[in-house]
JSON list of C-alpha atoms in Angstrom, two decimals:
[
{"chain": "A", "resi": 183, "resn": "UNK", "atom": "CA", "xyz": [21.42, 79.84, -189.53]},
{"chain": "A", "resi": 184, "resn": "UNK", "atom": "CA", "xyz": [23.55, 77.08, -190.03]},
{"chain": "A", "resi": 185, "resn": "UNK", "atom": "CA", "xyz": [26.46, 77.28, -187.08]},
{"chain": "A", "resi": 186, "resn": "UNK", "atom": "CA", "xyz": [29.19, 74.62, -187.52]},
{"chain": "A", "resi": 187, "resn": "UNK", "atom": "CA", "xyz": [27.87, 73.32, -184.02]},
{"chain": "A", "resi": 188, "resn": "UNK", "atom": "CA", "xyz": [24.29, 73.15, -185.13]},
{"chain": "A", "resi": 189, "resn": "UNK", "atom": "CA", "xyz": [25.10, 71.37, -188.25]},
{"chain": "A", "resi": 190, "resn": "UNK", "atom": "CA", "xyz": [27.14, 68.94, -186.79]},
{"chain": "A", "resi": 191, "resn": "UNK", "atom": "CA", "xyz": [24.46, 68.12, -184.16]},
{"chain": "A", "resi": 192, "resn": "UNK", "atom": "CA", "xyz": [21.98, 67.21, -186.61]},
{"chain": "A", "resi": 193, "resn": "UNK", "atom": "CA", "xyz": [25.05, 65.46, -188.60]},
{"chain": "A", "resi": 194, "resn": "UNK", "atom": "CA", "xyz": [25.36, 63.02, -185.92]},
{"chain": "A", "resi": 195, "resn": "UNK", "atom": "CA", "xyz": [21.31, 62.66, -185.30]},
{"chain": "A", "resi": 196, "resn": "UNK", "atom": "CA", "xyz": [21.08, 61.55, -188.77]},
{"chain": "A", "resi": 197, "resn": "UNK", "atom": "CA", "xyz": [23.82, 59.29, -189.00]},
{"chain": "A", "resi": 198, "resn": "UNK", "atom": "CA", "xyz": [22.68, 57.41, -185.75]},
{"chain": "A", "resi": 199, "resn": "UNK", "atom": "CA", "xyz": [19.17, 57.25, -187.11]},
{"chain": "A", "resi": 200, "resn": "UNK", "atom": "CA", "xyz": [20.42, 56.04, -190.70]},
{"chain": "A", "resi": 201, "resn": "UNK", "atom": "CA", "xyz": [22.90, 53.89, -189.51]},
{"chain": "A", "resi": 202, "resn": "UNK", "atom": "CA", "xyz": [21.13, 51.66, -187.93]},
{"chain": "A", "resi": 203, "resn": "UNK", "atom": "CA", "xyz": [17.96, 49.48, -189.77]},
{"chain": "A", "resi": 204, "resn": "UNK", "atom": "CA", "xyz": [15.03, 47.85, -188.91]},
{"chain": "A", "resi": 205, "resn": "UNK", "atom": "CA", "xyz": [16.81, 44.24, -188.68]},
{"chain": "A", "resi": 206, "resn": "UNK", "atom": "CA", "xyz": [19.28, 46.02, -186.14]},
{"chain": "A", "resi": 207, "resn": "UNK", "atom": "CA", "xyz": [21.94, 45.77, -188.59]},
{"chain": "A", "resi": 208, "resn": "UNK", "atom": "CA", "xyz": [24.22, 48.97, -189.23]},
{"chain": "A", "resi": 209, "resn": "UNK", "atom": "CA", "xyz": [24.70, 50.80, -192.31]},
{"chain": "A", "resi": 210, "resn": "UNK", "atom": "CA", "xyz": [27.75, 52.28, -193.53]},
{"chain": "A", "resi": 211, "resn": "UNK", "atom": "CA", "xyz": [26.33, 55.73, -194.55]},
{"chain": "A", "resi": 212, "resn": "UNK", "atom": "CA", "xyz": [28.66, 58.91, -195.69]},
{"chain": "A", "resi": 213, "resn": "UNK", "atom": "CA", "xyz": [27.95, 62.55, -195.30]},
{"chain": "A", "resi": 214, "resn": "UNK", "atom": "CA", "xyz": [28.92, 64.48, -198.07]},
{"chain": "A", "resi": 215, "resn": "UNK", "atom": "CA", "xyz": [32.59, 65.70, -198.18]},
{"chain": "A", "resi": 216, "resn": "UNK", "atom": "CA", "xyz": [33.56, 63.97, -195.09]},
{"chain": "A", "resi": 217, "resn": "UNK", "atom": "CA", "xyz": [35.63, 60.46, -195.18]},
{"chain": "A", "resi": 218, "resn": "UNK", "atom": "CA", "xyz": [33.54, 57.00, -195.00]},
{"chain": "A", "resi": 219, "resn": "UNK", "atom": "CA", "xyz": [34.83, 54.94, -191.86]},
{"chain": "A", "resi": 220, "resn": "UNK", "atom": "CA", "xyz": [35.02, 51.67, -192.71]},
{"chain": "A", "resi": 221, "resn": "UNK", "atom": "CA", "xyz": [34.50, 50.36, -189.07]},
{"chain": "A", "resi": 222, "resn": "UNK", "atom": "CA", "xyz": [33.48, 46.44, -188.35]},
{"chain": "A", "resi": 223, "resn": "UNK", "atom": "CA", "xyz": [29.76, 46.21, -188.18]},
{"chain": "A", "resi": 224, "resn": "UNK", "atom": "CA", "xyz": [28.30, 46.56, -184.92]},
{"chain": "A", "resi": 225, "resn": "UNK", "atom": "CA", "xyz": [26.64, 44.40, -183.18]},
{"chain": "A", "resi": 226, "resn": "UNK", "atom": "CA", "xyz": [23.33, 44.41, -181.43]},
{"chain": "A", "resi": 227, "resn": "UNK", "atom": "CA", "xyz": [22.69, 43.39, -178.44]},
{"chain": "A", "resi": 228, "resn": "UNK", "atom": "CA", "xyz": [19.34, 42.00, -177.93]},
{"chain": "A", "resi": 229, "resn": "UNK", "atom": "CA", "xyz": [17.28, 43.07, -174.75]},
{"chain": "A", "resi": 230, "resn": "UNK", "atom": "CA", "xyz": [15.23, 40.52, -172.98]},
{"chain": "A", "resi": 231, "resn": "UNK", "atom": "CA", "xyz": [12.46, 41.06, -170.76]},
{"chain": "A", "resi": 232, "resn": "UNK", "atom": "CA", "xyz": [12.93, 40.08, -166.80]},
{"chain": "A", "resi": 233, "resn": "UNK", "atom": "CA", "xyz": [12.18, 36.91, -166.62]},
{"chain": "A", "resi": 234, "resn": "UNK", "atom": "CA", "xyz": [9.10, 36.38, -163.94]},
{"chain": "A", "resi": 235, "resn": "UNK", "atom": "CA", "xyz": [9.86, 34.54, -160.95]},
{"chain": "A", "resi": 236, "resn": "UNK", "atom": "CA", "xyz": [8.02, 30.76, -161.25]},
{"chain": "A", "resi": 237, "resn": "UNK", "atom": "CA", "xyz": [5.20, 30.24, -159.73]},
{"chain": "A", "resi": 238, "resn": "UNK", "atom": "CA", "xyz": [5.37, 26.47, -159.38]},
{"chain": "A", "resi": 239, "resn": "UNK", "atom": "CA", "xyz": [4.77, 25.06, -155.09]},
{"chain": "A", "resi": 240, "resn": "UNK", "atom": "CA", "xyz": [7.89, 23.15, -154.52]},
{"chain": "A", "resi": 241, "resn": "UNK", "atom": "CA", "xyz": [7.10, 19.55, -154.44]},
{"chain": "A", "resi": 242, "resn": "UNK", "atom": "CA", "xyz": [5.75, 17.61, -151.07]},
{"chain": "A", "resi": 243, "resn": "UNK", "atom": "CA", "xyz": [7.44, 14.43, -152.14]},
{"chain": "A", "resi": 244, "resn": "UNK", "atom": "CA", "xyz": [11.05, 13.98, -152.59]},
{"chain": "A", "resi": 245, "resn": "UNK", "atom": "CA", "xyz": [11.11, 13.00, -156.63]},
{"chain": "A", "resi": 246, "resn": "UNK", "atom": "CA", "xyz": [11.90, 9.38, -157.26]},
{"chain": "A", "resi": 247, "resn": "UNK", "atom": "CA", "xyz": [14.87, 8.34, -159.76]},
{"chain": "A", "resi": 248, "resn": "UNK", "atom": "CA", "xyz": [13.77, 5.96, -162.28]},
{"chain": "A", "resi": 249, "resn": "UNK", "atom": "CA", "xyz": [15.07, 2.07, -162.48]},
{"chain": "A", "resi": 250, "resn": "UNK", "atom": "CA", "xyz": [17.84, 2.00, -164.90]},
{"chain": "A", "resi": 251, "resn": "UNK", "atom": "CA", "xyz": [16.49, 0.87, -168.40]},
{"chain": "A", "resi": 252, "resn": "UNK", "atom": "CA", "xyz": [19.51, -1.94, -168.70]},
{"chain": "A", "resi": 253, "resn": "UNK", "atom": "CA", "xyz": [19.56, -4.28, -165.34]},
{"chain": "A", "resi": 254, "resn": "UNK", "atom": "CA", "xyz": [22.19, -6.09, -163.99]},
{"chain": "A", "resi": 255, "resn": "UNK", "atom": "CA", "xyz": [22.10, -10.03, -164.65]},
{"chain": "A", "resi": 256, "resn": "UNK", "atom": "CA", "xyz": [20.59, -12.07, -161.55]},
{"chain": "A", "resi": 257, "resn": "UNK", "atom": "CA", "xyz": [22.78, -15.26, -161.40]},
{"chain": "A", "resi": 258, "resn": "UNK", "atom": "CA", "xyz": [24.29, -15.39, -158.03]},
{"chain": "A", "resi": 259, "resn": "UNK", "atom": "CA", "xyz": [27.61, -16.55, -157.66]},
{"chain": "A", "resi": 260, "resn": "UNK", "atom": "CA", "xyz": [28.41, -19.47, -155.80]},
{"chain": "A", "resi": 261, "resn": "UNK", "atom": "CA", "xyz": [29.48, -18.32, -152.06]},
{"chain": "A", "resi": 262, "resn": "UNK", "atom": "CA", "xyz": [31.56, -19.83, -149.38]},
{"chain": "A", "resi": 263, "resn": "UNK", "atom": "CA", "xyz": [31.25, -20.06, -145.79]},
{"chain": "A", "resi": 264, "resn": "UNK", "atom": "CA", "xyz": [34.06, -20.15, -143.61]},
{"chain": "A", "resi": 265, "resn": "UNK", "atom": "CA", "xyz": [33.20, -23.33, -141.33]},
{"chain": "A", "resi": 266, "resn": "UNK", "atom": "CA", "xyz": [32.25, -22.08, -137.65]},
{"chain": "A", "resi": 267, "resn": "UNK", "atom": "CA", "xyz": [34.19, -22.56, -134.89]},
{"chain": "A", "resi": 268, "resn": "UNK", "atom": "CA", "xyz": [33.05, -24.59, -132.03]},
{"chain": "A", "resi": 269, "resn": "UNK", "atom": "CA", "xyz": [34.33, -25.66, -128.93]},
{"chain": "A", "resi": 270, "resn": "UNK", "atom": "CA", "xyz": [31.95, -28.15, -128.60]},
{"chain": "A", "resi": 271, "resn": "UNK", "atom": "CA", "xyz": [32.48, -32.36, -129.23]},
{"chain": "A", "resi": 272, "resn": "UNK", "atom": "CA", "xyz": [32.41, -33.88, -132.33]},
{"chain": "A", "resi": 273, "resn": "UNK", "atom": "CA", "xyz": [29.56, -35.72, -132.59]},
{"chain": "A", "resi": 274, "resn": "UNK", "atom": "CA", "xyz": [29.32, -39.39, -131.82]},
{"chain": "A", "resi": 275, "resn": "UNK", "atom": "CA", "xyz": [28.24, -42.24, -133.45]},
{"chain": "A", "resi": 276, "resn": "UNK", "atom": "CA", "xyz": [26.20, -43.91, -129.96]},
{"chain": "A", "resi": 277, "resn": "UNK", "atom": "CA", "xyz": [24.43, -41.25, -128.17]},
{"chain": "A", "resi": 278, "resn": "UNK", "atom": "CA", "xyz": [26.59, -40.30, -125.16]},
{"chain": "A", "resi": 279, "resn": "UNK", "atom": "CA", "xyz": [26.20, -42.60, -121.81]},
{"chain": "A", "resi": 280, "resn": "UNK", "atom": "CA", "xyz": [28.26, -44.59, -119.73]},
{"chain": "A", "resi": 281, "resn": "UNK", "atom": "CA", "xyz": [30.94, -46.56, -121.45]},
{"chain": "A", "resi": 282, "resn": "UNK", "atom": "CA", "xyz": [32.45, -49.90, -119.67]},
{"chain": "A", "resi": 283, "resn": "UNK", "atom": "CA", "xyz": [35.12, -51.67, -120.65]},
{"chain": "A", "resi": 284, "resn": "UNK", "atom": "CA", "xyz": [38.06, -54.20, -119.57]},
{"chain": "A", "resi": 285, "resn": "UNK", "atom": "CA", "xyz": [39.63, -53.14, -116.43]},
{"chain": "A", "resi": 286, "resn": "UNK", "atom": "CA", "xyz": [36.27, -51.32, -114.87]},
{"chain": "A", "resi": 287, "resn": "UNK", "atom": "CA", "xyz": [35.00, -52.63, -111.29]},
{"chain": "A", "resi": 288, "resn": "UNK", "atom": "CA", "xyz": [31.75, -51.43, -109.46]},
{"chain": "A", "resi": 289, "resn": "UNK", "atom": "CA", "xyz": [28.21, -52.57, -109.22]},
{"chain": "A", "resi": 290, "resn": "UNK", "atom": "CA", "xyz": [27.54, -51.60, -112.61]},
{"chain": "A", "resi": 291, "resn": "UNK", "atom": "CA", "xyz": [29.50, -54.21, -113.99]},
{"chain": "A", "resi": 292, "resn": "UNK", "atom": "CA", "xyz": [28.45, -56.76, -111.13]},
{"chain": "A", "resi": 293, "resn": "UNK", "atom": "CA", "xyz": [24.86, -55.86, -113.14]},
{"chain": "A", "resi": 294, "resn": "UNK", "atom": "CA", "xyz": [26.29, -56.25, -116.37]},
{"chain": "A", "resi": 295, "resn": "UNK", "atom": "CA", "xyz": [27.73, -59.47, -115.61]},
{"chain": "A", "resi": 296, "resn": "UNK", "atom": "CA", "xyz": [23.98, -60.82, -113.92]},
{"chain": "A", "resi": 297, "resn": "UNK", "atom": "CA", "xyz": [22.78, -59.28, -117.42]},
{"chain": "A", "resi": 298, "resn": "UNK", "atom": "CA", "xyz": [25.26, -61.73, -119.30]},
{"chain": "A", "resi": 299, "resn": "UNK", "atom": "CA", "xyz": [24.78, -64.48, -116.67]},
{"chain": "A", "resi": 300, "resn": "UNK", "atom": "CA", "xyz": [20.83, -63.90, -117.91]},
{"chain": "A", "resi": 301, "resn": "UNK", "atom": "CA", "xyz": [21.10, -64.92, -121.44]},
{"chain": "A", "resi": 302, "resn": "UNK", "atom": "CA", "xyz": [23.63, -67.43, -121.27]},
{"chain": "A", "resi": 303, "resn": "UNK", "atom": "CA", "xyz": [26.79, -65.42, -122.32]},
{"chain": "A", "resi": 304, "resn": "UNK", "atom": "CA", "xyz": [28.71, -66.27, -118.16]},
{"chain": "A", "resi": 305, "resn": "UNK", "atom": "CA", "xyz": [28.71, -69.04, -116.63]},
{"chain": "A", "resi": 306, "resn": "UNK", "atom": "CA", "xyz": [26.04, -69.09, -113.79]},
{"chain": "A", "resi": 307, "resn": "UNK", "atom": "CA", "xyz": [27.33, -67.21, -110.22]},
{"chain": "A", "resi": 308, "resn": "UNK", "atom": "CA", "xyz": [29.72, -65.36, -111.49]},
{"chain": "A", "resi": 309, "resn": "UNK", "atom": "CA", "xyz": [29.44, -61.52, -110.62]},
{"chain": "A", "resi": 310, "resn": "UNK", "atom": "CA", "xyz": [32.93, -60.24, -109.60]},
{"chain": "A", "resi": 311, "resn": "UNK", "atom": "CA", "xyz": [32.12, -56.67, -110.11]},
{"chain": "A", "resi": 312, "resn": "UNK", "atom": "CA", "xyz": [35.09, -56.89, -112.10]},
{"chain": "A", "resi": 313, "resn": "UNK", "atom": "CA", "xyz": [35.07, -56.33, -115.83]},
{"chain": "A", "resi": 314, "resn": "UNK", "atom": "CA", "xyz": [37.78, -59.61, -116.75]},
{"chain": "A", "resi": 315, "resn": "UNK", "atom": "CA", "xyz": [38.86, -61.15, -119.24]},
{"chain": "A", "resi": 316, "resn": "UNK", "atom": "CA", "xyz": [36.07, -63.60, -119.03]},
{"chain": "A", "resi": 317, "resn": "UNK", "atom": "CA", "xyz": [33.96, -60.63, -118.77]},
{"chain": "A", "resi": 318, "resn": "UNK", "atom": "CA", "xyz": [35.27, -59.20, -122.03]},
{"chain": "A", "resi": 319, "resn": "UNK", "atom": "CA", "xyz": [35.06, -62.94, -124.05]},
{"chain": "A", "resi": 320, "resn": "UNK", "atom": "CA", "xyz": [31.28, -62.79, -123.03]},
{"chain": "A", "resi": 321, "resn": "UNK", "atom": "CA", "xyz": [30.51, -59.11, -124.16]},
{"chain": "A", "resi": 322, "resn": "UNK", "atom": "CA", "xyz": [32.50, -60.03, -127.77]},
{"chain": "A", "resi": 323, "resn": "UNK", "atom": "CA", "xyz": [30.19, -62.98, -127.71]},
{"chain": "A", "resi": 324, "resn": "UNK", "atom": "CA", "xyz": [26.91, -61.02, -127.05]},
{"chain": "A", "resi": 325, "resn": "UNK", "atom": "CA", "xyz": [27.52, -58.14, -129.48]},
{"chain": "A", "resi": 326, "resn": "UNK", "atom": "CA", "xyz": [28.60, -60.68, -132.49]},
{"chain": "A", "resi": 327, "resn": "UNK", "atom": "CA", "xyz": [25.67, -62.19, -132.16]},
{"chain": "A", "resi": 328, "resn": "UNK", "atom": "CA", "xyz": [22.88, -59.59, -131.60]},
{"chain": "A", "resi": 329, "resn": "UNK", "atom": "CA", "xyz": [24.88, -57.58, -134.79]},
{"chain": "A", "resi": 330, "resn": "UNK", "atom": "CA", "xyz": [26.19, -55.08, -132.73]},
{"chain": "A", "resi": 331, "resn": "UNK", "atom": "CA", "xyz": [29.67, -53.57, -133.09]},
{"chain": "A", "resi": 332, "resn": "UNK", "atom": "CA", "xyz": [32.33, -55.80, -131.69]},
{"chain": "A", "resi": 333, "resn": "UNK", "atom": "CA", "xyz": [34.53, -53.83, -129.83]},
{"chain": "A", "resi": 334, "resn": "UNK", "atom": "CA", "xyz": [33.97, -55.13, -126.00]},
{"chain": "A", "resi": 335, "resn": "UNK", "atom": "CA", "xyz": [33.12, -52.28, -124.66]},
{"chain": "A", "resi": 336, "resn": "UNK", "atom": "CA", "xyz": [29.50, -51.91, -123.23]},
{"chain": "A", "resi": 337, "resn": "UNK", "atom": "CA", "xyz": [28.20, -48.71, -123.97]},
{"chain": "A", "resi": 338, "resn": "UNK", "atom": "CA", "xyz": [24.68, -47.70, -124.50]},
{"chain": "A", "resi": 339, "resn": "UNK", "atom": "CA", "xyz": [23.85, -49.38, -127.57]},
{"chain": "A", "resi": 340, "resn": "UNK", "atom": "CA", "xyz": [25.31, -52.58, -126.20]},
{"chain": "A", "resi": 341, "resn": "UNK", "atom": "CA", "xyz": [23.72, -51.78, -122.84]},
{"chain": "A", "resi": 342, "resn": "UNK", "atom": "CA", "xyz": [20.41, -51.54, -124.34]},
{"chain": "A", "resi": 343, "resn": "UNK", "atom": "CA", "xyz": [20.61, -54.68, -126.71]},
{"chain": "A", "resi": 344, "resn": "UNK", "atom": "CA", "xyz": [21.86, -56.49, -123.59]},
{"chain": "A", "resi": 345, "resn": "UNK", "atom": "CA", "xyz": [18.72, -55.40, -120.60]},
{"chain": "A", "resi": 346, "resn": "UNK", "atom": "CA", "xyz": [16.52, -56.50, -123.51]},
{"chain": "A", "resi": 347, "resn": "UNK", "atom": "CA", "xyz": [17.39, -59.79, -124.47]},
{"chain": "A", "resi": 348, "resn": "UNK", "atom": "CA", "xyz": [18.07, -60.34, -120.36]},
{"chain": "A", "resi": 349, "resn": "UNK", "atom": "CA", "xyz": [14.21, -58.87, -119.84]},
{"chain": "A", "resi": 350, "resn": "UNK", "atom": "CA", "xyz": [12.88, -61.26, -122.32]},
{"chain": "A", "resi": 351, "resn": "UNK", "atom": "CA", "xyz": [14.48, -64.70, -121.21]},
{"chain": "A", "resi": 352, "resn": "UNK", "atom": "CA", "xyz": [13.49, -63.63, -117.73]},
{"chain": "A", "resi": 353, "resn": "UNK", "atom": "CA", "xyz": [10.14, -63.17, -118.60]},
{"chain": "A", "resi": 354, "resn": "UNK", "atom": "CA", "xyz": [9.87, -66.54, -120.59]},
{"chain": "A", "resi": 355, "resn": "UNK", "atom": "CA", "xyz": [11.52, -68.59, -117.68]},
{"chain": "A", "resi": 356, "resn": "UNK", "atom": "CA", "xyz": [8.56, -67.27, -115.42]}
]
């Protein structure tokens, strides 16, 4: 019993089952009396498997990048520094002190004068307390000859120089 259903049916069955290969390639294949298709080839699709979750523990340490294979030359280039501002003095060349000079009166330069008097830069008795002319020839004197800068001013180089040289002809004369 071969119905026109039936036969198609098993028409169909076979061409799927010929049609297709071992390779999973498809054959053009032709039933008798009917037209061959001449369709594009199909293509498989292949099937995968589900891929199976990992099963790797996550890291307890954050990973580490490694150093870069080229590095970057060392030389350091020359820097500059702004120069810092300060409200403070320049520095000066005698440590800071007293300074006395022409025109000055007090007991400080009554003891300045003594000081002279000492080593034979004044004449003897004369403490003004006044820092005079005479004063100022005898200071110019004193630092000339002791090397000191001439400038007539006692300050505390000069003052030292000078309560030195008066200690030691004082303690001579004794």
């Amino acid at each position: 019993m071969n119905t026109p259903l039936r036969s198609t049916a098993i028409a169909i069955a076979l061409l799927s089952v010929a049609a297709c290969t071992s390779d999973g390639t498809s054959d053009q294949l032709g039933l008798p009396g009917e037209p061959t298709a001449t369709a594009p080839p199909a293509t498989a699709t292949p099937t995968t498997a589900p891929a199976e979750p990992a099963t790797t523990p996550a890291p307890t340490t954050p990973p580490t990048t490694p150093p870069p294979t080229t590095a970057a030359p060392t030389t350091l280039a020359p820097t500059t520094t702004a120069a810092p501002t300060t409200t403070e003095a320049p520095v000066a060349t005698e440590p800071a002190g007293p300074f006395y000079r022409s025109g000055d009166e007090g007991g400080e330069i009554a003891v300045i004068q003594l000081k002279l008097e000492t080593v034979g830069f004044l004449d003897p008795g004369y403490t003004a307390g006044v820092f005079d002319t005479a004063t100022n020839q005898a200071v110019l004197d004193f630092q000339g000859q002791y090397g000191l800068i001439v400038d007539g001013v006692v300050g505390p180089e000069t003052e030292r120089a000078l309560t030195a040289a008066a200690l030691s002809v004082s303690t001579h004369a004794d």
